[in-house]
Amino acid sequence: MTTPLLLILVAAMAFLATHVAYEWLARRLLIVSGAEYLVLGVLLGPQVTGLFTVAAIDASLPVVVLGIGWMGITSGMPLRLTQLVRIPAVAYRLSLVESVVTFLLVGAGAASAFAYGFQLDRASALVPAVALGAIAVASTPAGLDVAFGGRRRAVPVLQQIEVAHGMDGLLSVLAYGALVAYLHDAAPLLVRPLTMTEWIVVTLGIGTLGGMLFHLFLGDEDSPDRLVIALGGAVILTSGAAWYLQLSPALAALALGVVLANSLRRPGAVTEVLRAGERPLYYMLLLIAGVSWRPEGNIVWWLVIGHYVILRTLAKLWGTGLVTWLNRAHDRVGLDWGRALIGQGRLTIALALDYSRRDLPHGDVVFTCAAVSVLFTEFFA
């Protein structure tokens, strides 16, 4: 089977999964992560049936970059300033501490596991550990989408969970983007190598420029057909430019989303188009990730995976309860709202797939941790 035909097959399967399987599984069985398509990708890959060849995996890179950028822009669209200022400060304080605690706890545990299991020095273990810490922060709102859909009740605990999801996505993308900028190789055409801060500014500048161009040519256009084409072009331009410069497509697309959310007078139409395209692209990422996945049964791998899953679960459950109690907010939101943050999904897979596609240390281990976490937290979302 030729590579273009395989990519068309993946797109068709993702479309059918979105419009047929998702609603039934989500409503009847409460399965919301789409992890079954990751397993399907493994079955279609070179390790099992061999239907997807190495050439097909390499040819899927544009789809991967588009999917990563799409997950990034959906993380930036909720950051509309006029809505954010209405939220109580305590909600941001609880969410920020929860995200930072998760990043530090998982990052420190993963660094110890990498150093001990792979006999690495601390400096060499930090790169994959920081990547896992950033990925661990991300959580999925899929459980809330299934339970409430677009009709969220105006109660403090649901507001707290939504703010926490937004904060998790923001800090996850920022931390991962900063890591990619830190590891960036010197460009040969530059007079001097750019610093990490300068590469971050370049990444954000790419997204800002993409948002300005979109606003210039479309403005407050609300036609779904035109928005799909325009948004697809904007995401491809932004994420593709970031990938070409060896930067983070998710961070550039997040900046694009923030610009659109705060510059458009009616961003609702853009948000609806993004939501409609998010799930098919996520399933395509899952299929491609499963095809290119190279897991091993090494005991050292399970040591790292165990650290990741256990420490992340503890941070989301006990960390949220502790910070809520210390801020005396338990009467408002309770102590167990962190259970809604256990699930991982779209952004997790996007960042892990981004890391594994780069020539960075222990990419297969990092992606395996993320994939196992998605599988493990599927029924808890």
Tab-separated table of C-alpha atoms in Angstrom:
chain	number	residue	atom	x	y	z
A	1	MET	CA	0.000	0.000	0.000
A	2	THR	CA	1.387	3.393	-0.987
A	3	THR	CA	2.211	6.086	1.559
A	4	PRO	CA	-0.424	8.623	0.380
A	5	LEU	CA	-3.099	5.928	0.524
A	6	LEU	CA	-2.043	5.015	4.054
A	7	LEU	CA	-2.316	8.638	5.176
A	8	ILE	CA	-5.797	8.855	3.614
A	9	LEU	CA	-6.707	5.662	5.483
A	10	VAL	CA	-5.527	7.206	8.758
A	11	ALA	CA	-7.573	10.349	8.111
A	12	ALA	CA	-10.685	8.299	7.291
A	13	MET	CA	-10.305	6.199	10.423
A	14	ALA	CA	-9.890	9.328	12.541
A	15	PHE	CA	-13.010	10.862	10.976
A	16	LEU	CA	-15.079	7.744	11.601
A	17	ALA	CA	-13.732	7.466	15.131
A	18	THR	CA	-14.782	11.035	15.835
A	19	HIS	CA	-18.302	10.874	14.443
A	20	VAL	CA	-19.217	7.262	15.244
A	21	ALA	CA	-17.142	5.693	17.978
A	22	TYR	CA	-16.425	8.635	20.267
A	23	GLU	CA	-19.986	9.565	21.171
A	24	TRP	CA	-20.996	5.960	21.844
A	25	LEU	CA	-17.902	5.120	23.883
A	26	ALA	CA	-17.971	8.359	25.829
A	27	ARG	CA	-21.651	8.229	26.724
A	28	ARG	CA	-22.029	4.490	27.283
A	29	LEU	CA	-18.661	3.361	28.636
A	30	LEU	CA	-17.127	6.672	29.776
A	31	ILE	CA	-13.997	6.025	27.686
A	32	VAL	CA	-12.778	9.435	26.647
A	33	SER	CA	-9.045	9.342	25.915
A	34	GLY	CA	-9.075	7.455	22.594
A	35	ALA	CA	-6.284	5.173	23.811
A	36	GLU	CA	-7.713	2.328	21.739
A	37	TYR	CA	-6.416	4.098	18.615
A	38	LEU	CA	-2.936	4.093	20.074
A	39	VAL	CA	-3.218	0.323	20.373
A	40	LEU	CA	-4.586	0.160	16.824
A	41	GLY	CA	-1.546	2.080	15.616
A	42	VAL	CA	0.753	-0.452	17.277
A	43	LEU	CA	-1.071	-3.266	15.463
A	44	LEU	CA	-0.711	-1.473	12.117
A	45	GLY	CA	2.971	-0.659	12.663
A	46	PRO	CA	6.153	-2.437	11.631
A	47	GLN	CA	6.340	-4.417	14.874
A	48	VAL	CA	3.101	-6.342	14.276
A	49	THR	CA	1.440	-6.365	10.843
A	50	GLY	CA	3.911	-4.116	9.012
A	51	LEU	CA	1.112	-2.340	7.150
A	52	PHE	CA	2.831	0.984	7.880
A	53	THR	CA	6.441	1.077	6.723
A	54	VAL	CA	9.251	3.324	7.913
A	55	ALA	CA	8.741	5.483	4.809
A	56	ALA	CA	5.079	5.972	5.728
A	57	ILE	CA	6.072	6.985	9.250
A	58	ASP	CA	8.507	9.587	7.906
A	59	ALA	CA	5.901	10.882	5.459
A	60	SER	CA	3.463	11.518	8.308
A	61	LEU	CA	5.612	14.336	9.751
A	62	PRO	CA	3.448	17.176	8.318
A	63	VAL	CA	0.381	15.659	9.958
A	64	VAL	CA	2.256	15.337	13.251
A	65	VAL	CA	3.382	18.986	13.166
A	66	LEU	CA	-0.159	20.125	12.327
A	67	GLY	CA	-1.588	18.042	15.170
A	68	ILE	CA	0.943	19.373	17.680
A	69	GLY	CA	0.203	22.938	16.608
A	70	TRP	CA	-3.544	22.337	16.827
A	71	MET	CA	-3.239	21.116	20.423
A	72	GLY	CA	-1.143	24.191	21.185
A	73	ILE	CA	-3.639	26.692	19.791
A	74	THR	CA	-6.521	25.054	21.669
A	75	SER	CA	-4.499	25.565	24.863
A	76	GLY	CA	-4.144	29.274	24.080
A	77	MET	CA	-7.717	30.118	23.047
A	78	PRO	CA	-9.196	29.985	26.596
A	79	LEU	CA	-6.737	32.698	27.720
A	80	ARG	CA	-9.039	35.629	26.964
A	81	LEU	CA	-8.167	38.505	29.266
A	82	THR	CA	-11.714	39.854	29.670
A	83	GLN	CA	-12.819	36.478	31.039
A	84	LEU	CA	-9.713	35.758	33.105
A	85	VAL	CA	-10.056	38.923	35.197
A	86	ARG	CA	-13.453	37.755	36.471
A	87	ILE	CA	-12.023	34.651	38.143
A	88	PRO	CA	-11.084	34.872	41.846
A	89	ALA	CA	-7.360	35.077	42.584
A	90	VAL	CA	-7.485	31.997	44.834
A	91	ALA	CA	-8.384	29.834	41.836
A	92	TYR	CA	-5.192	30.910	40.055
A	93	ARG	CA	-3.125	30.450	43.202
A	94	LEU	CA	-4.319	26.877	43.738
A	95	SER	CA	-3.871	25.995	40.062
A	96	LEU	CA	-0.389	27.513	39.799
A	97	VAL	CA	0.907	25.733	42.895
A	98	GLU	CA	-0.600	22.430	41.726
A	99	SER	CA	1.090	22.726	38.322
A	100	VAL	CA	4.476	23.709	39.771
A	101	VAL	CA	4.372	20.928	42.389
A	102	THR	CA	3.573	18.358	39.685
A	103	PHE	CA	6.423	19.588	37.485
A	104	LEU	CA	8.986	19.598	40.293
A	105	LEU	CA	7.944	16.308	41.867
A	106	VAL	CA	7.778	14.324	38.631
A	107	GLY	CA	10.911	15.995	37.247
A	108	ALA	CA	12.947	15.223	40.371
A	109	GLY	CA	11.700	11.642	40.544
A	110	ALA	CA	12.328	11.040	36.849
A	111	ALA	CA	15.848	12.494	37.136
A	112	SER	CA	16.646	10.059	39.950
A	113	ALA	CA	15.159	7.142	37.997
A	114	PHE	CA	17.110	7.994	34.827
A	115	ALA	CA	20.339	8.526	36.759
A	116	TYR	CA	20.005	5.250	38.663
A	117	GLY	CA	18.518	3.073	35.925
A	118	PHE	CA	20.648	4.205	32.971
A	119	GLN	CA	23.761	5.053	35.004
A	120	LEU	CA	23.722	8.691	33.896
A	121	ASP	CA	25.196	11.719	35.570
A	122	ARG	CA	22.758	14.282	36.901
A	123	ALA	CA	23.256	16.688	33.990
A	124	SER	CA	22.477	13.999	31.387
A	125	ALA	CA	19.408	12.823	33.305
A	126	LEU	CA	17.921	16.315	33.553
A	127	VAL	CA	16.895	16.668	29.890
A	128	PRO	CA	14.440	13.717	29.706
A	129	ALA	CA	13.410	14.368	33.311
A	130	VAL	CA	12.426	17.974	32.586
A	131	ALA	CA	10.534	16.795	29.497
A	132	LEU	CA	8.603	14.278	31.607
A	133	GLY	CA	7.933	16.930	34.239
A	134	ALA	CA	6.472	19.258	31.610
A	135	ILE	CA	4.388	16.484	30.066
A	136	ALA	CA	3.143	15.367	33.491
A	137	VAL	CA	1.641	18.794	34.199
A	138	ALA	CA	-0.814	18.506	31.286
A	139	SER	CA	-4.290	17.171	32.001
A	140	THR	CA	-7.337	16.617	29.825
A	141	PRO	CA	-10.787	18.210	30.166
A	142	ALA	CA	-12.343	15.264	28.312
A	143	GLY	CA	-14.041	13.984	31.472
A	144	LEU	CA	-15.785	17.324	31.999
A	145	ASP	CA	-16.743	17.440	28.318
A	146	VAL	CA	-18.432	14.058	28.614
A	147	ALA	CA	-20.125	14.824	31.933
A	148	PHE	CA	-21.345	18.347	31.184
A	149	GLY	CA	-20.648	19.116	27.527
A	150	GLY	CA	-20.969	22.841	26.841
A	151	ARG	CA	-23.404	23.331	29.731
A	152	ARG	CA	-21.030	23.735	32.646
A	153	ARG	CA	-22.710	24.588	35.919
A	154	ALA	CA	-21.616	27.787	37.624
A	155	VAL	CA	-20.286	26.198	40.810
A	156	PRO	CA	-16.888	26.990	42.379
A	157	VAL	CA	-15.437	23.493	42.107
A	158	LEU	CA	-16.090	23.278	38.355
A	159	GLN	CA	-14.607	26.719	37.863
A	160	GLN	CA	-11.546	25.631	39.836
A	161	ILE	CA	-11.129	22.508	37.708
A	162	GLU	CA	-11.426	24.474	34.467
A	163	VAL	CA	-8.884	27.049	35.660
A	164	ALA	CA	-6.554	24.212	36.674
A	165	HIS	CA	-6.874	22.600	33.236
A	166	GLY	CA	-5.994	25.905	31.589
A	167	MET	CA	-3.054	26.498	33.919
A	168	ASP	CA	-1.790	22.946	33.376
A	169	GLY	CA	-1.845	23.395	29.609
A	170	LEU	CA	-0.154	26.784	29.775
A	171	LEU	CA	2.694	25.724	32.078
A	172	SER	CA	3.165	22.400	30.296
A	173	VAL	CA	3.629	24.063	26.916
A	174	LEU	CA	5.810	26.843	28.378
A	175	ALA	CA	8.087	24.427	30.228
A	176	TYR	CA	8.467	22.130	27.233
A	177	GLY	CA	9.023	25.066	24.872
A	178	ALA	CA	11.703	26.449	27.189
A	179	LEU	CA	13.439	23.048	27.215
A	180	VAL	CA	13.469	22.897	23.404
A	181	ALA	CA	14.815	26.454	23.263
A	182	TYR	CA	17.527	25.575	25.793
A	183	LEU	CA	18.626	22.579	23.707
A	184	HIS	CA	18.557	24.502	20.426
A	185	ASP	CA	21.717	24.192	18.337
A	186	ALA	CA	23.453	27.323	17.111
A	187	ALA	CA	22.240	28.473	13.693
A	188	PRO	CA	25.165	28.765	11.232
A	189	LEU	CA	23.909	32.020	9.626
A	190	LEU	CA	23.739	33.952	12.884
A	191	VAL	CA	26.532	36.255	14.052
A	192	ARG	CA	26.356	34.736	17.531
A	193	PRO	CA	24.351	31.899	19.081
A	194	LEU	CA	21.022	33.002	20.528
A	195	THR	CA	20.330	32.407	24.190
A	196	MET	CA	17.440	30.320	25.490
A	197	THR	CA	15.449	33.475	26.276
A	198	GLU	CA	15.974	34.799	22.750
A	199	TRP	CA	14.820	31.519	21.195
A	200	ILE	CA	11.694	31.636	23.370
A	201	VAL	CA	11.038	35.168	22.144
A	202	VAL	CA	11.493	33.959	18.547
A	203	THR	CA	9.006	31.150	19.158
A	204	LEU	CA	6.426	33.493	20.652
A	205	GLY	CA	7.078	35.967	17.848
A	206	ILE	CA	6.231	33.340	15.232
A	207	GLY	CA	2.872	32.722	16.884
A	208	THR	CA	2.172	36.419	17.352
A	209	LEU	CA	2.910	37.129	13.697
A	210	GLY	CA	0.643	34.259	12.654
A	211	GLY	CA	-2.185	35.652	14.798
A	212	MET	CA	-1.744	39.146	13.346
A	213	LEU	CA	-1.874	37.812	9.781
A	214	PHE	CA	-5.000	35.779	10.519
A	215	HIS	CA	-6.711	38.800	12.071
A	216	LEU	CA	-5.626	41.016	9.174
A	217	PHE	CA	-7.077	38.806	6.441
A	218	LEU	CA	-10.171	37.425	8.176
A	219	GLY	CA	-10.958	39.683	11.109
A	220	ASP	CA	-14.338	38.678	12.543
A	221	GLU	CA	-15.229	36.165	9.853
A	222	ASP	CA	-17.706	33.594	11.225
A	223	SER	CA	-18.219	31.300	8.227
A	224	PRO	CA	-17.129	27.797	9.333
A	225	ASP	CA	-15.886	26.844	5.862
A	226	ARG	CA	-13.605	29.850	5.548
A	227	LEU	CA	-12.460	29.551	9.155
A	228	VAL	CA	-11.435	25.917	8.719
A	229	ILE	CA	-9.231	26.759	5.745
A	230	ALA	CA	-7.829	29.914	7.325
A	231	LEU	CA	-7.146	28.323	10.713
A	232	GLY	CA	-5.561	25.307	9.078
A	233	GLY	CA	-3.290	27.598	7.114
A	234	ALA	CA	-2.422	29.668	10.179
A	235	VAL	CA	-1.578	26.611	12.270
A	236	ILE	CA	0.438	25.034	9.456
A	237	LEU	CA	2.370	28.272	8.910
A	238	THR	CA	3.052	28.804	12.613
A	239	SER	CA	3.862	25.261	13.674
A	240	GLY	CA	5.741	24.519	10.461
A	241	ALA	CA	7.962	27.574	10.876
A	242	ALA	CA	8.663	26.637	14.493
A	243	TRP	CA	9.517	23.048	13.567
A	244	TYR	CA	11.774	24.199	10.728
A	245	LEU	CA	13.691	26.383	13.186
A	246	GLN	CA	13.885	23.434	15.630
A	247	LEU	CA	11.599	25.176	18.104
A	248	SER	CA	8.369	24.076	19.800
A	249	PRO	CA	5.312	24.117	17.491
A	250	ALA	CA	3.022	23.875	20.524
A	251	LEU	CA	4.441	27.039	22.112
A	252	ALA	CA	4.263	28.999	18.858
A	253	ALA	CA	0.672	27.869	18.298
A	254	LEU	CA	-0.221	28.728	21.910
A	255	ALA	CA	0.912	32.306	21.237
A	256	LEU	CA	-1.217	32.235	18.075
A	257	GLY	CA	-4.231	31.179	20.142
A	258	VAL	CA	-3.675	33.895	22.750
A	259	VAL	CA	-3.488	36.580	20.030
A	260	LEU	CA	-6.696	35.346	18.386
A	261	ALA	CA	-8.565	35.010	21.683
A	262	ASN	CA	-7.791	38.623	22.633
A	263	SER	CA	-7.964	40.306	19.227
A	264	LEU	CA	-11.189	38.882	17.792
A	265	ARG	CA	-14.428	40.446	18.970
A	266	ARG	CA	-16.269	37.125	18.568
A	267	PRO	CA	-13.790	34.274	19.117
A	268	GLY	CA	-16.583	31.758	19.668
A	269	ALA	CA	-16.718	30.716	15.997
A	270	VAL	CA	-12.962	30.089	15.957
A	271	THR	CA	-13.221	28.061	19.171
A	272	GLU	CA	-15.959	25.867	17.686
A	273	VAL	CA	-13.891	25.178	14.560
A	274	LEU	CA	-10.892	24.282	16.726
A	275	ARG	CA	-12.976	21.913	18.832
A	276	ALA	CA	-14.365	20.232	15.723
A	277	GLY	CA	-10.882	19.612	14.336
A	278	GLU	CA	-9.184	18.743	17.614
A	279	ARG	CA	-10.534	15.230	18.074
A	280	PRO	CA	-9.844	13.896	14.517
A	281	LEU	CA	-6.299	15.270	14.682
A	282	TYR	CA	-5.836	13.730	18.120
A	283	TYR	CA	-6.864	10.327	16.818
A	284	MET	CA	-4.486	10.724	13.899
A	285	LEU	CA	-1.693	11.554	16.345
A	286	LEU	CA	-2.570	8.471	18.370
A	287	LEU	CA	-2.498	6.230	15.306
A	288	ILE	CA	0.792	7.680	14.068
A	289	ALA	CA	2.255	7.490	17.567
A	290	GLY	CA	1.263	3.845	17.863
A	291	VAL	CA	2.786	3.066	14.470
A	292	SER	CA	6.120	4.654	15.409
A	293	TRP	CA	6.166	3.435	19.020
A	294	ARG	CA	9.169	1.279	20.025
A	295	PRO	CA	8.452	0.074	23.587
A	296	GLU	CA	10.787	-2.353	25.345
A	297	GLY	CA	10.270	-4.703	28.253
A	298	ASN	CA	13.387	-3.454	30.000
A	299	ILE	CA	13.067	-3.281	33.793
A	300	VAL	CA	14.760	0.132	33.737
A	301	TRP	CA	11.965	1.468	31.542
A	302	TRP	CA	9.395	0.303	34.074
A	303	LEU	CA	11.362	2.004	36.827
A	304	VAL	CA	11.017	5.348	35.041
A	305	ILE	CA	7.380	4.678	34.115
A	306	GLY	CA	6.554	3.794	37.715
A	307	HIS	CA	8.127	7.000	39.006
A	308	TYR	CA	6.224	9.038	36.439
A	309	VAL	CA	2.763	7.541	36.989
A	310	ILE	CA	2.949	7.272	40.788
A	311	LEU	CA	4.476	10.699	41.457
A	312	ARG	CA	2.120	12.421	39.028
A	313	THR	CA	-0.905	10.770	40.627
A	314	LEU	CA	0.265	11.763	44.103
A	315	ALA	CA	0.861	15.354	42.996
A	316	LYS	CA	-2.565	15.663	41.407
A	317	LEU	CA	-4.410	14.028	44.319
A	318	TRP	CA	-2.541	14.906	47.505
A	319	GLY	CA	-0.825	18.026	46.186
A	320	THR	CA	-4.132	19.684	45.300
A	321	GLY	CA	-5.651	18.681	48.632
A	322	LEU	CA	-2.683	20.015	50.598
A	323	VAL	CA	-2.492	23.362	48.807
A	324	THR	CA	-6.272	23.770	49.116
A	325	TRP	CA	-6.113	23.133	52.863
A	326	LEU	CA	-3.168	25.527	53.321
A	327	ASN	CA	-5.087	28.264	51.486
A	328	ARG	CA	-8.219	27.492	53.543
A	329	ALA	CA	-10.244	27.013	50.361
A	330	HIS	CA	-11.604	23.541	51.223
A	331	ASP	CA	-15.005	24.972	52.136
A	332	ARG	CA	-15.232	26.463	48.643
A	333	VAL	CA	-13.958	23.677	46.374
A	334	GLY	CA	-13.353	20.678	48.649
A	335	LEU	CA	-10.132	18.708	48.995
A	336	ASP	CA	-10.583	16.130	46.225
A	337	TRP	CA	-10.974	18.283	43.094
A	338	GLY	CA	-7.557	17.047	41.934
A	339	ARG	CA	-9.168	13.770	40.862
A	340	ALA	CA	-10.467	15.604	37.793
A	341	LEU	CA	-6.855	16.348	36.771
A	342	ILE	CA	-5.592	12.758	36.727
A	343	GLY	CA	-6.601	12.089	33.130
A	344	GLN	CA	-4.106	12.748	30.344
A	345	GLY	CA	-4.800	12.926	26.647
A	346	ARG	CA	-4.369	15.268	23.711
A	347	LEU	CA	-1.671	17.684	24.817
A	348	THR	CA	0.243	14.859	26.532
A	349	ILE	CA	0.480	12.801	23.362
A	350	ALA	CA	1.327	15.877	21.266
A	351	LEU	CA	4.265	16.944	23.451
A	352	ALA	CA	5.554	13.387	23.914
A	353	LEU	CA	5.374	12.735	20.168
A	354	ASP	CA	7.183	16.033	19.558
A	355	TYR	CA	9.982	14.976	21.920
A	356	SER	CA	10.293	11.473	20.452
A	357	ARG	CA	10.557	12.849	16.899
A	358	ARG	CA	13.589	14.940	17.817
A	359	ASP	CA	17.135	13.699	18.265
A	360	LEU	CA	16.919	14.052	22.054
A	361	PRO	CA	17.994	11.624	24.803
A	362	HIS	CA	15.692	8.695	25.635
A	363	GLY	CA	12.864	9.776	23.368
A	364	ASP	CA	11.292	6.303	23.336
A	365	VAL	CA	11.256	6.168	27.142
A	366	VAL	CA	9.660	9.596	27.430
A	367	PHE	CA	6.964	8.739	24.919
A	368	THR	CA	6.320	5.358	26.561
A	369	CYS	CA	5.743	7.069	29.918
A	370	ALA	CA	3.213	9.406	28.329
A	371	ALA	CA	1.479	6.590	26.434
A	372	VAL	CA	1.234	4.382	29.522
A	373	SER	CA	-0.142	7.320	31.491
A	374	VAL	CA	-2.829	7.911	28.865
A	375	LEU	CA	-3.758	4.232	28.937
A	376	PHE	CA	-3.663	4.092	32.738
A	377	THR	CA	-5.749	7.216	33.326
A	378	GLU	CA	-8.333	6.479	30.610
A	379	PHE	CA	-11.037	5.318	33.000
A	380	PHE	CA	-10.236	7.986	35.591
A	381	ALA	CA	-10.721	11.007	33.311
